[in-house]
JSON list of C-alpha atoms in Angstrom, two decimals:
[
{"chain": "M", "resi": 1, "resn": "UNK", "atom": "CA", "xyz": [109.12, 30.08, -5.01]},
{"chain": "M", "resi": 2, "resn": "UNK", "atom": "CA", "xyz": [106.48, 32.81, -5.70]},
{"chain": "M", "resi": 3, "resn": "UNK", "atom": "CA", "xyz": [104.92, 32.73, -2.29]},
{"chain": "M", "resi": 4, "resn": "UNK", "atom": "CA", "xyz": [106.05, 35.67, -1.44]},
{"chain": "M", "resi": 5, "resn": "UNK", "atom": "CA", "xyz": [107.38, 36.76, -4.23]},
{"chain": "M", "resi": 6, "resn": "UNK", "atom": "CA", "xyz": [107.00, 41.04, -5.46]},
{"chain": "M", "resi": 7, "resn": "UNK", "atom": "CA", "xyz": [107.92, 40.51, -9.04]},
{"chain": "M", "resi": 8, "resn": "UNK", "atom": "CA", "xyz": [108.26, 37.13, -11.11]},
{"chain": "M", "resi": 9, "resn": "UNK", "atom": "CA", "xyz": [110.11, 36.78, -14.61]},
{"chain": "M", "resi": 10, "resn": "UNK", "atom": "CA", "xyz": [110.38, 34.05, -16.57]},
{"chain": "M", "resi": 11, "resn": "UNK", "atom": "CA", "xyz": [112.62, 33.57, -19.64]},
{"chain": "M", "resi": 12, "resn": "UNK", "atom": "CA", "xyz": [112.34, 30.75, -22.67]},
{"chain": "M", "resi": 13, "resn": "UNK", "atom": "CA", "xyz": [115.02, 27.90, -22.70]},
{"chain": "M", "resi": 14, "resn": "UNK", "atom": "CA", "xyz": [118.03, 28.97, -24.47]},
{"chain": "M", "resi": 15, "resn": "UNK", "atom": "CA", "xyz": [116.95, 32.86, -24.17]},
{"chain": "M", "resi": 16, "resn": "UNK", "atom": "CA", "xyz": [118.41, 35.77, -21.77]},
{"chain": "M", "resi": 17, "resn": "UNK", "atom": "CA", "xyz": [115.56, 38.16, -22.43]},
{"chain": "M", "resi": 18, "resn": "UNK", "atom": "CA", "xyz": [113.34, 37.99, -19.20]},
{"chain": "M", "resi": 19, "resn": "UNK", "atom": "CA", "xyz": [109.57, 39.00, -19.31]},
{"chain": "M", "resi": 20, "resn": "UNK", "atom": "CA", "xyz": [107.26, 40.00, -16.05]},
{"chain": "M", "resi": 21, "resn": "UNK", "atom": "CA", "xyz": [105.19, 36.70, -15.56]},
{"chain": "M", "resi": 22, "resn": "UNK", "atom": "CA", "xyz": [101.40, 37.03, -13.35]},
{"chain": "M", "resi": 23, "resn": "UNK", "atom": "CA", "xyz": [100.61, 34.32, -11.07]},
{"chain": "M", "resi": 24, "resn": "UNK", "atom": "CA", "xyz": [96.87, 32.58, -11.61]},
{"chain": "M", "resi": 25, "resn": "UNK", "atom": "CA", "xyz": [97.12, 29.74, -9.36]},
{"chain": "M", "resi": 26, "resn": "UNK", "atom": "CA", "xyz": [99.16, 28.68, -6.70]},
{"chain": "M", "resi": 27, "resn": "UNK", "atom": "CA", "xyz": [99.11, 25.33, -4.96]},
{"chain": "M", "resi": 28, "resn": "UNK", "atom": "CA", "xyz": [100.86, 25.09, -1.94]},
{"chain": "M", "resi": 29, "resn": "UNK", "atom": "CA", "xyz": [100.64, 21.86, -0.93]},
{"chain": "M", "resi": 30, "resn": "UNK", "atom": "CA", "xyz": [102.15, 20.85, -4.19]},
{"chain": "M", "resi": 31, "resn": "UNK", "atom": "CA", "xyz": [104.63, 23.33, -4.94]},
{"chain": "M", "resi": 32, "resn": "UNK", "atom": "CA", "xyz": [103.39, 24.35, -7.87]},
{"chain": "M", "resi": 33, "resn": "UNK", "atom": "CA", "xyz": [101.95, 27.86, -9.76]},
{"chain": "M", "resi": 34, "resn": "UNK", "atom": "CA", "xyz": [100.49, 28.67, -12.89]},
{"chain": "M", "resi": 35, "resn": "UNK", "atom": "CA", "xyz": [101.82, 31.51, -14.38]},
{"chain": "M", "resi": 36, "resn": "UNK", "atom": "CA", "xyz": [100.92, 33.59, -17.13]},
{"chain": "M", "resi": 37, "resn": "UNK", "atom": "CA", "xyz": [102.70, 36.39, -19.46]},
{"chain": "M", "resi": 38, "resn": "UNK", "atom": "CA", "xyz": [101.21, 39.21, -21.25]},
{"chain": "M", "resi": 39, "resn": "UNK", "atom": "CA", "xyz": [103.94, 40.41, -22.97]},
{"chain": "M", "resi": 40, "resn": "UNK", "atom": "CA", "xyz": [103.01, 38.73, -26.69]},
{"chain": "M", "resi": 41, "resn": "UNK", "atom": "CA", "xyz": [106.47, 38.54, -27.96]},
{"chain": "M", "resi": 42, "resn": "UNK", "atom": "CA", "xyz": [106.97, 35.70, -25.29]},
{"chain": "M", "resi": 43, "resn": "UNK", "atom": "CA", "xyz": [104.65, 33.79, -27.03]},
{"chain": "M", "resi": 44, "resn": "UNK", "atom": "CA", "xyz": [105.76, 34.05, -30.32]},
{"chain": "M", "resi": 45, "resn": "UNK", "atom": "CA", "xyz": [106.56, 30.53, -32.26]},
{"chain": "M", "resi": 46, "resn": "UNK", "atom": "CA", "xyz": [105.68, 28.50, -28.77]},
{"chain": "M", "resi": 47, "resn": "UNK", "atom": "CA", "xyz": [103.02, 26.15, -29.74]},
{"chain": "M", "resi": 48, "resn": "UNK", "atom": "CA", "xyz": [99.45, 25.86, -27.69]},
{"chain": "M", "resi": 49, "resn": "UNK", "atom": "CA", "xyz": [99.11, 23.95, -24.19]},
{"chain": "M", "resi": 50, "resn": "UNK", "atom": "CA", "xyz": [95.54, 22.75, -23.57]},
{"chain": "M", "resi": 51, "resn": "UNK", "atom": "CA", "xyz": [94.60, 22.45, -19.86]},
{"chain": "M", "resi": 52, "resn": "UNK", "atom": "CA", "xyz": [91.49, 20.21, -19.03]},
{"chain": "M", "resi": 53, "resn": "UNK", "atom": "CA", "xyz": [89.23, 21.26, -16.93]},
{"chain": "M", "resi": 54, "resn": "UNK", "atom": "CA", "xyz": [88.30, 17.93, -15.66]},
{"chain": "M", "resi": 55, "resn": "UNK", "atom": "CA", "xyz": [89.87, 15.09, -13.93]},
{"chain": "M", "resi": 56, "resn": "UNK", "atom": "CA", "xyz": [90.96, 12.25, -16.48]},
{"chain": "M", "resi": 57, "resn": "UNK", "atom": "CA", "xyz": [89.38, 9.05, -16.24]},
{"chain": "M", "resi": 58, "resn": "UNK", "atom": "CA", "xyz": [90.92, 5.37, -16.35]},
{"chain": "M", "resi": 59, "resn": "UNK", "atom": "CA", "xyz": [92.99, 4.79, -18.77]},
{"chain": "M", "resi": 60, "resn": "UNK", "atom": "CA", "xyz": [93.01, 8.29, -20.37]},
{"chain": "M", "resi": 61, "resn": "UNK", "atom": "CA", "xyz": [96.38, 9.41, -22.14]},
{"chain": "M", "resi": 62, "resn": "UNK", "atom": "CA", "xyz": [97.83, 12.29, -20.10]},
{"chain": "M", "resi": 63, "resn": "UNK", "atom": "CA", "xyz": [100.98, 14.15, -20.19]},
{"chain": "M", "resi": 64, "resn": "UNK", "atom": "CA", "xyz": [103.06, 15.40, -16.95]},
{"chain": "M", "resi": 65, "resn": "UNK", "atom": "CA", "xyz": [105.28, 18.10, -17.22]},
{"chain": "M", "resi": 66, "resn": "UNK", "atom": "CA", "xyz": [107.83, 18.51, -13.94]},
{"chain": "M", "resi": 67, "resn": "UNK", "atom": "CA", "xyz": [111.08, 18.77, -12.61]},
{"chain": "M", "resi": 68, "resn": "UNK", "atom": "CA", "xyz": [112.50, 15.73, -11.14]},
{"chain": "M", "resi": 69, "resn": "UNK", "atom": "CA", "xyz": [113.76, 15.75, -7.55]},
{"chain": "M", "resi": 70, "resn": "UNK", "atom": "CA", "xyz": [117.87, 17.70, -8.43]},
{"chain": "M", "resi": 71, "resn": "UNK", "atom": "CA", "xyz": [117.06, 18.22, -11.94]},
{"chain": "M", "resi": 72, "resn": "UNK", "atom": "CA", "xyz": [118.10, 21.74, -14.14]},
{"chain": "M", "resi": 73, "resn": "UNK", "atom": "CA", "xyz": [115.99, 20.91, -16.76]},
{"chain": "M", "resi": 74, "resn": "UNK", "atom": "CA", "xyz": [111.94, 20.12, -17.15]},
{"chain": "M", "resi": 75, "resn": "UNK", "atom": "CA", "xyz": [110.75, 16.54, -17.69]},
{"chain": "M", "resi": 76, "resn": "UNK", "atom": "CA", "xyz": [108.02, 15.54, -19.51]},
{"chain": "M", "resi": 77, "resn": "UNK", "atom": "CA", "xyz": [106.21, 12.01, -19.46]},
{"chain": "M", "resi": 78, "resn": "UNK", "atom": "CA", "xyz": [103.47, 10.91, -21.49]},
{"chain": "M", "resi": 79, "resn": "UNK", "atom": "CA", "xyz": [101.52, 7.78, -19.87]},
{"chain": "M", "resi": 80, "resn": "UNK", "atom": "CA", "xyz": [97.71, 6.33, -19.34]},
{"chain": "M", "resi": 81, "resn": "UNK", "atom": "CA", "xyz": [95.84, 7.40, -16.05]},
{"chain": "M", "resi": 82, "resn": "UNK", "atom": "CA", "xyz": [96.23, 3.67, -14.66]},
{"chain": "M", "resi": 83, "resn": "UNK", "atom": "CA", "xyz": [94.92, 4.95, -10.44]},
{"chain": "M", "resi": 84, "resn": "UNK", "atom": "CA", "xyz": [92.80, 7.62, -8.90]},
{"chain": "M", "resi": 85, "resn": "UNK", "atom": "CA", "xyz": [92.98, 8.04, -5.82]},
{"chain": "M", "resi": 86, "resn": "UNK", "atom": "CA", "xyz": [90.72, 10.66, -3.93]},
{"chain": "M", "resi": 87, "resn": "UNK", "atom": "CA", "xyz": [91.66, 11.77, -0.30]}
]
């Protein structure tokens, strides 16, 4: 979706006002982007998101946020790293 994209905006559930997001990181091959908004009033009473910078380990507690395959609305799943498999 921002592939290609001149000008992203994002906008909190539940809120029309749209702010200019930035892209940091786009992965292709899993349809997926990091985004990132300067505009502090965005963040105002959203609480923190720590990313790791590391790959979790067996049987670490991790939590995936997504959109499931026809879904409106984001999912998010709390589980134990119980696999890894490197390709």
């Amino acid at each position: 979706v921002v592939r290609h994209a001149a000008v992203i905006q994002v906008r909190k559930r539940g809120d029309h006002q749209k702010f200019i997001a930035k892209v940091l990181c786009v992965g292709l091959d899993c349809d997926l982007a990091i985004l990132t908004v300067e505009d502090k009033k965005f963040w105002e009473a959203l609480p923190r998101v720590h990313l790791s910078e590391e790959l979790p380990n067996l049987q670490d507690e991790v939590t995936v946020v997504g959109y499931p395959i026809g879904g409106d609305n984001a999912c998010v799943t709390v589980g134990v790293v119980s696999r890894i498999d490197m390709q």
